[in-house]
XYZ file of C-alpha atoms in Angstrom:
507
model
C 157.645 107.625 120.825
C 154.654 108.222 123.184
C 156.708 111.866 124.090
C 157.224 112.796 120.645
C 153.787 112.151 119.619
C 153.100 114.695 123.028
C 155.327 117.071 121.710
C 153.469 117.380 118.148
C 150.516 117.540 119.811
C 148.746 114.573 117.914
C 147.010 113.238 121.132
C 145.377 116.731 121.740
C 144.775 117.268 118.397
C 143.114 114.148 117.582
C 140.809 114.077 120.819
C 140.192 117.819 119.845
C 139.084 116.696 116.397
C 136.993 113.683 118.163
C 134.994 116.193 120.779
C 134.342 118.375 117.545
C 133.378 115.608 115.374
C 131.075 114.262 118.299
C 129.272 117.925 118.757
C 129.049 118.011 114.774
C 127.157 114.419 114.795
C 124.878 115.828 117.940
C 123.545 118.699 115.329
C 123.384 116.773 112.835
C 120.678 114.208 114.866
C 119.065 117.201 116.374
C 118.416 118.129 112.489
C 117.223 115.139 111.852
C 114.616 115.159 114.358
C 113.609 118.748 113.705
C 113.356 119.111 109.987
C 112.241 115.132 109.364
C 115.199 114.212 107.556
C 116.766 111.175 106.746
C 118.249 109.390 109.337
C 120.907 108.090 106.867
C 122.360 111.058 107.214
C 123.611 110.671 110.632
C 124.879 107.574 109.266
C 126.854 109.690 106.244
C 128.300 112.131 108.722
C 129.151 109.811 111.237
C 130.922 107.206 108.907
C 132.653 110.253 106.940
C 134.372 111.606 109.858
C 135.524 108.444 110.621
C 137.290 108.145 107.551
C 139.059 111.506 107.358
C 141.138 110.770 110.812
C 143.827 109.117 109.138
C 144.544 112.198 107.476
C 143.939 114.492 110.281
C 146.245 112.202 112.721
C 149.104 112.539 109.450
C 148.698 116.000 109.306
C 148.918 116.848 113.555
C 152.267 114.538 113.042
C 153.914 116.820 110.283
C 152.226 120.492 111.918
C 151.570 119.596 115.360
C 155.016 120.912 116.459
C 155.610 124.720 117.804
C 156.578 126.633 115.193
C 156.362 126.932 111.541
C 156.147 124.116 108.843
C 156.185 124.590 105.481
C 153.564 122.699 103.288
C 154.707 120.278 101.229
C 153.641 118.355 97.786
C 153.197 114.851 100.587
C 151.300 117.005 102.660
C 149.173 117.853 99.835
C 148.840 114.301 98.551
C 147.794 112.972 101.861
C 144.958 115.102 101.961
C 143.688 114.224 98.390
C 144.357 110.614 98.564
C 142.358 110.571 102.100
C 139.497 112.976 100.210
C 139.247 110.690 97.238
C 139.278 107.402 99.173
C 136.802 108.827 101.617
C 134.327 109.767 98.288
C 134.858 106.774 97.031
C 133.930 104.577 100.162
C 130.486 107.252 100.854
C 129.776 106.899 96.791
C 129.722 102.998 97.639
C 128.130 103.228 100.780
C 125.548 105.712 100.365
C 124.418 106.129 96.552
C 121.254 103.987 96.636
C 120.332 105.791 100.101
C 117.855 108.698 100.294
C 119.739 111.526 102.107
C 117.008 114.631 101.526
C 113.927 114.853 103.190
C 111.820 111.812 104.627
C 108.540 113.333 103.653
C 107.002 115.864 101.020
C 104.407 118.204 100.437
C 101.715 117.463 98.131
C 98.446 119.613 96.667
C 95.993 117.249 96.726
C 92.132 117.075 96.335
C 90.060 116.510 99.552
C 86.751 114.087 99.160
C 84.506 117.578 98.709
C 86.664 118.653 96.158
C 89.120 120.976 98.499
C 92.706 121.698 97.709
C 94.355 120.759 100.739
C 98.245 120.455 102.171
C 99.152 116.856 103.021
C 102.758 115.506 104.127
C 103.543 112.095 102.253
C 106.483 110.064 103.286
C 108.394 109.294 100.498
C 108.910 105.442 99.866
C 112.033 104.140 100.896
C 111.082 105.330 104.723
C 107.993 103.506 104.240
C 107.853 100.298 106.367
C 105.309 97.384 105.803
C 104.558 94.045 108.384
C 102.597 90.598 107.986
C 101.075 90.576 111.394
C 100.289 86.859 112.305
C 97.752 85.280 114.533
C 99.532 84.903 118.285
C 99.781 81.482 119.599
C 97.622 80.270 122.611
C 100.830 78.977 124.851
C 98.488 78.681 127.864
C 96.231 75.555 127.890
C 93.022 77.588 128.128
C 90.942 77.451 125.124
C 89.148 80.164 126.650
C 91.825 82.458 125.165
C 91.767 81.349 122.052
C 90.013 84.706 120.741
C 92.851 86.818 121.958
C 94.711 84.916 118.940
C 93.343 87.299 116.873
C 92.323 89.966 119.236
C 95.798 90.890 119.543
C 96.327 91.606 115.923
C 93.535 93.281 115.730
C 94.748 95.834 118.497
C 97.964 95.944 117.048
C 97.157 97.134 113.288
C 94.787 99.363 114.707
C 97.134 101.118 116.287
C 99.643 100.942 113.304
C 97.193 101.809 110.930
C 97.276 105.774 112.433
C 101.398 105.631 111.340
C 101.767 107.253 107.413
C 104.639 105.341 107.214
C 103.275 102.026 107.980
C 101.538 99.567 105.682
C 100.037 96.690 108.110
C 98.637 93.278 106.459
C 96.805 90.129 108.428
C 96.148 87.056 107.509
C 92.832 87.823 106.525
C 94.424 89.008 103.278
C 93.003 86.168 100.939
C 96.809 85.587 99.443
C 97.630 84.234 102.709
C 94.290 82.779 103.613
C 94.593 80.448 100.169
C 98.244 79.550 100.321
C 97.979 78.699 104.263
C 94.462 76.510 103.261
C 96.541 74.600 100.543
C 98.845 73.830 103.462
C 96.433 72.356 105.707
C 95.963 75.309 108.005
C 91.967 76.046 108.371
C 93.343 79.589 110.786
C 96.536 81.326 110.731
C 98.205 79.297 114.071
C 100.619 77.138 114.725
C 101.802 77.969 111.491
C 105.600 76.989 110.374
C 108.291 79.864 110.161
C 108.882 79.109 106.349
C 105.193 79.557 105.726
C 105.134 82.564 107.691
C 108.264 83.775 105.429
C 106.721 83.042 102.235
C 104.026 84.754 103.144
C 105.322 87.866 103.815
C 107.285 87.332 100.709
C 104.087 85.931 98.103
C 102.828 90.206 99.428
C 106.364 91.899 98.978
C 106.415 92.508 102.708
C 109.945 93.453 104.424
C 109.330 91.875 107.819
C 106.667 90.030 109.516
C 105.514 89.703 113.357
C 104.940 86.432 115.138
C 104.800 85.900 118.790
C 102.675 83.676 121.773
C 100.325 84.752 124.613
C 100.334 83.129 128.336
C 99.369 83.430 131.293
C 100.908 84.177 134.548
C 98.318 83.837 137.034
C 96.042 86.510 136.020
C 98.533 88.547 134.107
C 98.727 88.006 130.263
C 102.020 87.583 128.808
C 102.781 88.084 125.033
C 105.914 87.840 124.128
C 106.473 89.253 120.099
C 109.232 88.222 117.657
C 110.054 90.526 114.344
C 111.927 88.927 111.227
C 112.842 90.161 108.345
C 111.265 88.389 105.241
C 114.341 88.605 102.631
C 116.383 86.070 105.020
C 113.617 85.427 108.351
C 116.410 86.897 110.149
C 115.274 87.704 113.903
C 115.303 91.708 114.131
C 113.845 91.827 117.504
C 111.838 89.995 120.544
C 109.959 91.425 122.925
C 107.910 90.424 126.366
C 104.943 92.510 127.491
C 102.474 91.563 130.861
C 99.485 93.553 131.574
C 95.943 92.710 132.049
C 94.061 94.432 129.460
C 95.342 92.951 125.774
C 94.401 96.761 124.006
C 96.762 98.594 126.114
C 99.731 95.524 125.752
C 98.813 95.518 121.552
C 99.477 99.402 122.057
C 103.224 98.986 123.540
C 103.674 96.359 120.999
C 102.742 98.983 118.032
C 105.293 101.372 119.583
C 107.884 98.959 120.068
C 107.365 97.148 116.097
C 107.752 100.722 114.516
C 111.067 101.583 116.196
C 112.451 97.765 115.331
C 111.470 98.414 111.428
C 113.252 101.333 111.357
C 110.737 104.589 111.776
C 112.132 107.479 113.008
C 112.069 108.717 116.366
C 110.543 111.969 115.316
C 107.822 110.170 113.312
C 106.649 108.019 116.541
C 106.618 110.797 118.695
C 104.751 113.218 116.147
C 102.098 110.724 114.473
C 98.539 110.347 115.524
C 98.691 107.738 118.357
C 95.034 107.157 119.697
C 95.015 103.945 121.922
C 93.805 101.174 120.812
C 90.286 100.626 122.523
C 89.557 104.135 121.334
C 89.243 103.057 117.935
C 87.964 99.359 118.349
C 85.853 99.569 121.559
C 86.649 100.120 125.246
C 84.108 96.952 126.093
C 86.567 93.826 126.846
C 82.898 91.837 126.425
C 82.378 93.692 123.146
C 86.138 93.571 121.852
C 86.119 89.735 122.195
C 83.014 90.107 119.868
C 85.253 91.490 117.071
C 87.698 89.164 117.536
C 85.742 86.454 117.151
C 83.596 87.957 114.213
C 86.811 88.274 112.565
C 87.469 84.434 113.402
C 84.451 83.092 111.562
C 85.165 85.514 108.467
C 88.524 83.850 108.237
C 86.837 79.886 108.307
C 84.568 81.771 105.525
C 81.598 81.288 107.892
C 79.924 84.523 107.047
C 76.465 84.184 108.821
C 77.890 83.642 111.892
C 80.736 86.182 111.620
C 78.000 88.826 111.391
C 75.910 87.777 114.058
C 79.326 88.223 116.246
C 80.195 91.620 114.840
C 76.082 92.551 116.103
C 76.889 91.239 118.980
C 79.827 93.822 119.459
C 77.308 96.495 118.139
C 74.877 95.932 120.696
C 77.502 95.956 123.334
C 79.099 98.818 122.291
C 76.794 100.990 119.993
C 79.650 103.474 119.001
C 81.627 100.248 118.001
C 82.329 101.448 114.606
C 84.678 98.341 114.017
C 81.986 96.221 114.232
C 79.112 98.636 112.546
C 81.316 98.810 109.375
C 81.925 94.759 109.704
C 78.240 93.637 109.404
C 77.540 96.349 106.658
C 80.462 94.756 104.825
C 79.226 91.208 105.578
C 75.410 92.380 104.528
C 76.701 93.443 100.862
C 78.821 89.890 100.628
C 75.670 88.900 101.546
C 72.990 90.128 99.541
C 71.518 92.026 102.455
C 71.356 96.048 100.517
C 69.032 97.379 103.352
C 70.758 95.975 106.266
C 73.767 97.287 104.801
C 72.894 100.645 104.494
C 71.510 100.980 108.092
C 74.496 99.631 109.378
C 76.545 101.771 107.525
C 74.918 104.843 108.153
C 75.333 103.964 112.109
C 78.929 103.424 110.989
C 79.672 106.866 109.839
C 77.992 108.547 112.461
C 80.304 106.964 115.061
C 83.317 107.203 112.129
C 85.301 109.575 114.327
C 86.683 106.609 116.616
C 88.445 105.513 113.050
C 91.422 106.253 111.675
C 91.368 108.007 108.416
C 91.825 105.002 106.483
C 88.859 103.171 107.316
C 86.641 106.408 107.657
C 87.787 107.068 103.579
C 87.246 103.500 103.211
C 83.721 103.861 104.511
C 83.237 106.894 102.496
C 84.246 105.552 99.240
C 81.887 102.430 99.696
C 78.928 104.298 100.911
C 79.137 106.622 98.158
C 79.706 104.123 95.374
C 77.085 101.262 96.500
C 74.506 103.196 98.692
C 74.258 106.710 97.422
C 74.998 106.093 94.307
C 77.347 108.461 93.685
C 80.564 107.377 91.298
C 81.920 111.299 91.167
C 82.062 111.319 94.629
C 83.586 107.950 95.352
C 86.290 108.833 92.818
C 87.235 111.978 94.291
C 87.202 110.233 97.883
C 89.492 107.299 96.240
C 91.802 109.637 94.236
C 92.497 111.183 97.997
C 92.622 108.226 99.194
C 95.505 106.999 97.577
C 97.051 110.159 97.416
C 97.694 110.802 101.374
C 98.313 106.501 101.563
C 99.821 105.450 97.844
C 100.989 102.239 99.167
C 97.499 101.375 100.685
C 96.835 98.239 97.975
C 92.894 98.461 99.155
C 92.823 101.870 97.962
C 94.052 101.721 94.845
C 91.817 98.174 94.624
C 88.775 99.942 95.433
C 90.300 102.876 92.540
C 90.500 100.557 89.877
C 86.947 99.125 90.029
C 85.576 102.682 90.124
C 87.480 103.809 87.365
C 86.171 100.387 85.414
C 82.553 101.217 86.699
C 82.912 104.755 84.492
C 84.318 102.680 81.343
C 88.016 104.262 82.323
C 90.312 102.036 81.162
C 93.350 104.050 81.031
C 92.493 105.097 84.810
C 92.330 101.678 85.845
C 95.100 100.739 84.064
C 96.909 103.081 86.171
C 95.523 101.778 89.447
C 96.320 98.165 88.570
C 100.133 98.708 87.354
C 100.235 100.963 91.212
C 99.013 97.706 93.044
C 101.916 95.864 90.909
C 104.287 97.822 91.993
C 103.520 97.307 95.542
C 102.920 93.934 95.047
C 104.642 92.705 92.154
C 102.786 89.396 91.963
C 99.020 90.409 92.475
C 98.003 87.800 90.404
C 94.330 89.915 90.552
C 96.382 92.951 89.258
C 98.024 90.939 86.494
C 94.726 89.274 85.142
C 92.797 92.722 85.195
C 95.327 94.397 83.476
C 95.796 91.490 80.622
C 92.061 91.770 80.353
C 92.043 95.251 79.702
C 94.928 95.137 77.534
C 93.157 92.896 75.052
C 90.208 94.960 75.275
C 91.084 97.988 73.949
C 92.988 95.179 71.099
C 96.718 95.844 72.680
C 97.468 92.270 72.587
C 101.080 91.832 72.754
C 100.724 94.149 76.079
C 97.898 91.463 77.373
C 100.244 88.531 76.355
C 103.103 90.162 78.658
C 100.966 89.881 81.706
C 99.622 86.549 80.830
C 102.807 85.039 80.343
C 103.577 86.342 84.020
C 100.252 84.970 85.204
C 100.881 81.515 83.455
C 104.219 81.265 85.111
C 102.858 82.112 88.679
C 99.776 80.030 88.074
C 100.860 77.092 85.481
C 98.199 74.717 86.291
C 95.739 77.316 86.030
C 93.615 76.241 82.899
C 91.311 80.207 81.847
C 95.639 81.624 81.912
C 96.097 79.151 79.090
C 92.455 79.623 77.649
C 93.338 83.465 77.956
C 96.725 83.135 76.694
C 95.557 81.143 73.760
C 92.905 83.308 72.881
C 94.974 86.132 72.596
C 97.115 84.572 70.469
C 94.270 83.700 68.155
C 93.685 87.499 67.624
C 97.234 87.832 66.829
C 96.682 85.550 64.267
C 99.997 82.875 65.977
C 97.916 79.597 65.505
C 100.245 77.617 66.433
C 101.299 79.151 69.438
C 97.463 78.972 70.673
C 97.621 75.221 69.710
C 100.911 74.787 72.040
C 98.793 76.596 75.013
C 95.741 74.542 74.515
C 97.825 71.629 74.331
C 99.236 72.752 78.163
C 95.425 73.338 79.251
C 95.051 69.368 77.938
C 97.910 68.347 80.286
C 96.384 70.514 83.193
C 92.652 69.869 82.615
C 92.305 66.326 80.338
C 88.580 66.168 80.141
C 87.814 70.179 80.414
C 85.027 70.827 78.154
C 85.758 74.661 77.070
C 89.711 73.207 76.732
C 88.572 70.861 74.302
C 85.810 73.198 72.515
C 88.642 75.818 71.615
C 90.441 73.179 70.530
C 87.820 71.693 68.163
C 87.408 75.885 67.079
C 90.740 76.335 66.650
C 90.815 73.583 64.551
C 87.778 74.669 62.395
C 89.508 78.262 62.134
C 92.552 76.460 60.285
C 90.109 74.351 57.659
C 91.046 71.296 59.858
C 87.444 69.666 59.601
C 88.680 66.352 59.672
């Protein structure tokens, strides 16, 4: 057997097939790098040459031999049932796959009202993380800033990536769910909250990991699930003695787990780390505590650690931006602006998202200046559409100019990144019934009240609306649900009595 298959030449055949196939697949990945395509593709080709051996093994069998062969209606067969059964399998495998072109080239309007040429990765090559707190694993408490420190290297870093959308737990929808818990800061923190986390934000994966030490070397060891089943993608150790340069490996590392190309790691903006945050380990612990006390909601003393960082490091512009933030929570206009003038002077150790960031707030609450912020948002969310404090920041600058329909737009955006922003849901209801679209508010209510059922002003909402669609007894079924929640709520009970009124039921 092993002869005749010799003498048809199927063996040389095949393995010449194979050596082509494999130089075919080698152009294909070079063309993948080169022209940013899909990486899928590789995938496609590899997968479809695969599937046509069968026929190309039948066919060296029957015209392998010296000499001629005629064609015959079998030999034709073969090669359509292989063809069709090869479509078939790609159609299966491949339909709900981008193929084309990871990125594209948008016209879009610069902050001083330029046309300029940006490259936008399209969505499904998008990738987006929960970064958690690291553990302390090594007994000091004296390391219990690095905790955070770490994250705060690490999303710096990502931050630069187009194709990365970074989150930390001092996102208030985990801060409020983890609180509920028990959890006062986001460590030690159980692998199902973790998950639901990730999942309450519509997240794909989410990083968790410990620090140690090893004499005086740090060791931080990373692990990367995916949120849809917590599924461990990857784990990684790292040792070094400066925890910038380790959070910088890590970045690297965490893109090429999720899934971002090669060519896209190589060719994105990469500064390191303490280049953006601060190159003062005195002044970066600073931060990381600042950050610490904003997360315990301690606000005073968060600021005075984020000065602290600014008078170690004057080009900080981290921490300048922090305390001008942390001045307008707190009332403090002036100190505010002087902080955030410092902040944009030094702006150019930021990555474009917080220097637009910066821009957009300066313009709106300092200067003054709505136009401005709204052509530095609309940019904004242009080069980063999946940046959710973008399009925030949007949608309160379009309802600061009485532009409903552009907020509307902004708010149904953040809903489609996040798909239960509760914040997105309750703006857009609101603005629904204010321009008198009420069965449009009552869709996003209903969604709110099933997210939030205990939550008594959904039901008052819900009821109210209902009111101005005339459904009385609907409303009366919501306010009887706002009872159950709230008993011995005063507004509960005073639409109640109204409602009752409204109907002619004085009694």
């Amino acid at each position: 057997m092993i002869k005749k298959l010799f003498d048809r030449r199927v063996p040389q055949l095949t393995g010449l097939y194979l050596v082509a196939s494999w130089g075919f697949v080698q152009f294909v990945d070079w063309a993948v790098d080169q022209y940013a395509l899909s990486p899928a593709l590789i995938n496609l080709v590899v997968t479809a040459l695969l599937l046509l051996l069968p026929m190309i093994i039948l066919l060296a069998w029957r015209h392998g031999a010296p000499g001629e062969d005629a064609w015959t209606k079998v030999d034709a067969a073969v090669i359509g049932m292989n063809l069709v059964a090869a479509g078939a399998v790609l159609f299966i495998a491949f339909s709900g796959q981008e193929l084309g072109a990871a990125t594209t080239v948008r016209l879009v309007e610069d902050d001083d009202g330029n046309t300029v040429e940006r490259v936008i990765p399209k969505a499904s090559f998008r990738r987006d993380v929960l970064v958690w707190d690291f553990d302390n694993e090594s007994g000091d408490p004296d390391l219990d800033w690095l905790q955070t420190g770490i994250v705060i290297g690490i999303n710096a870093d990502l931050v630069q990536d187009l194709f990365v959308t970074a989150v930390d737990a001092t996102d208030p929808r985990v801060q409020e769910p983890l609180r509920e818990a028990g959890f006062e800061q986001a460590v030690g923190v159980p692998l199902t909250l973790k998950r639901q986390g990730a999942e309450r934000l519509s997240l794909g994966h989410f990083l968790d990991g410990e620090l140690d030490l090893d004499g005086n070397t740090l060791v931080v060891t990373t692990r990367l699930y995916e949120t849809r089943n917590a599924r461990q993608a990857a784990t990684h150790t790292y040792r070094g003695t400066d925890p910038l340069e380790i959070a910088d490996r890590i970045s690297v590392e965490l893109r090429r787990d999720m899934g971002i190309p090669n060519w896209q790691i190589a060719e994105s903006v990469d500064l390191p780390a303490a280049e953006i945050i601060t190159d003062a380990p005195e002044a970066f612990r600073a931060v990381s505590e600042g950050q610490q006390f904003f997360r315990a909601n301690d606000m005073a003393a968060a600021r005075d650690k984020m000065k602290e960082a600014a008078a170690l490091d004057s080009t900080c512009a981290v921490a300048l931006v922090s305390v001008g933030q942390l001045s307008l929570l707190m009332g403090d206009q002036q100190a505010a602006r002087e902080y955030f003038a410092d902040a944009t002077r030094y702006a150019y150790r930021l990555p474009e998202r917080a220097q637009l960031s910066i821009q957009v707030v300066d313009q709106l609450m300092l200067q003054g200046d709505p136009d401005a912020a709204l052509r530095t948002g609309r940019y904004w969310t242009e080069i980063y559409p999946q940046d959710a404090a973008g399009r925030r920041l949007l949608a309160q600058i379009y309802a600061m100019r009485g532009d409903t329909d552009g907020m509307i737009v902004q708010y149904r955006a953040l809903l489609a990144i996040d798909s239960i922003d509760v914040e997105a849901m309750a703006s857009l209801a609101a603005a629904f019934r204010g321009q008198e679209q009420y069965d449009s508010a009552l869709v996003y209510y209903a969604r709110l009240g099933e997210l939030q059922p205990g939550d008594v002003d959904t039901h008052l909402s819900i009821a109210a609306t209902q009111v101005s669609l005339l459904q009385f007894d609907e409303a009366r079924e919501e306010l009887e649900r706002a009872r159950v929640a709230a008993p011995n709520e005063p507004d509960v009970l005073n639409r109640m009595a109204r409602l009752d009124l409204r109907q002619g039921h004085y009694e």
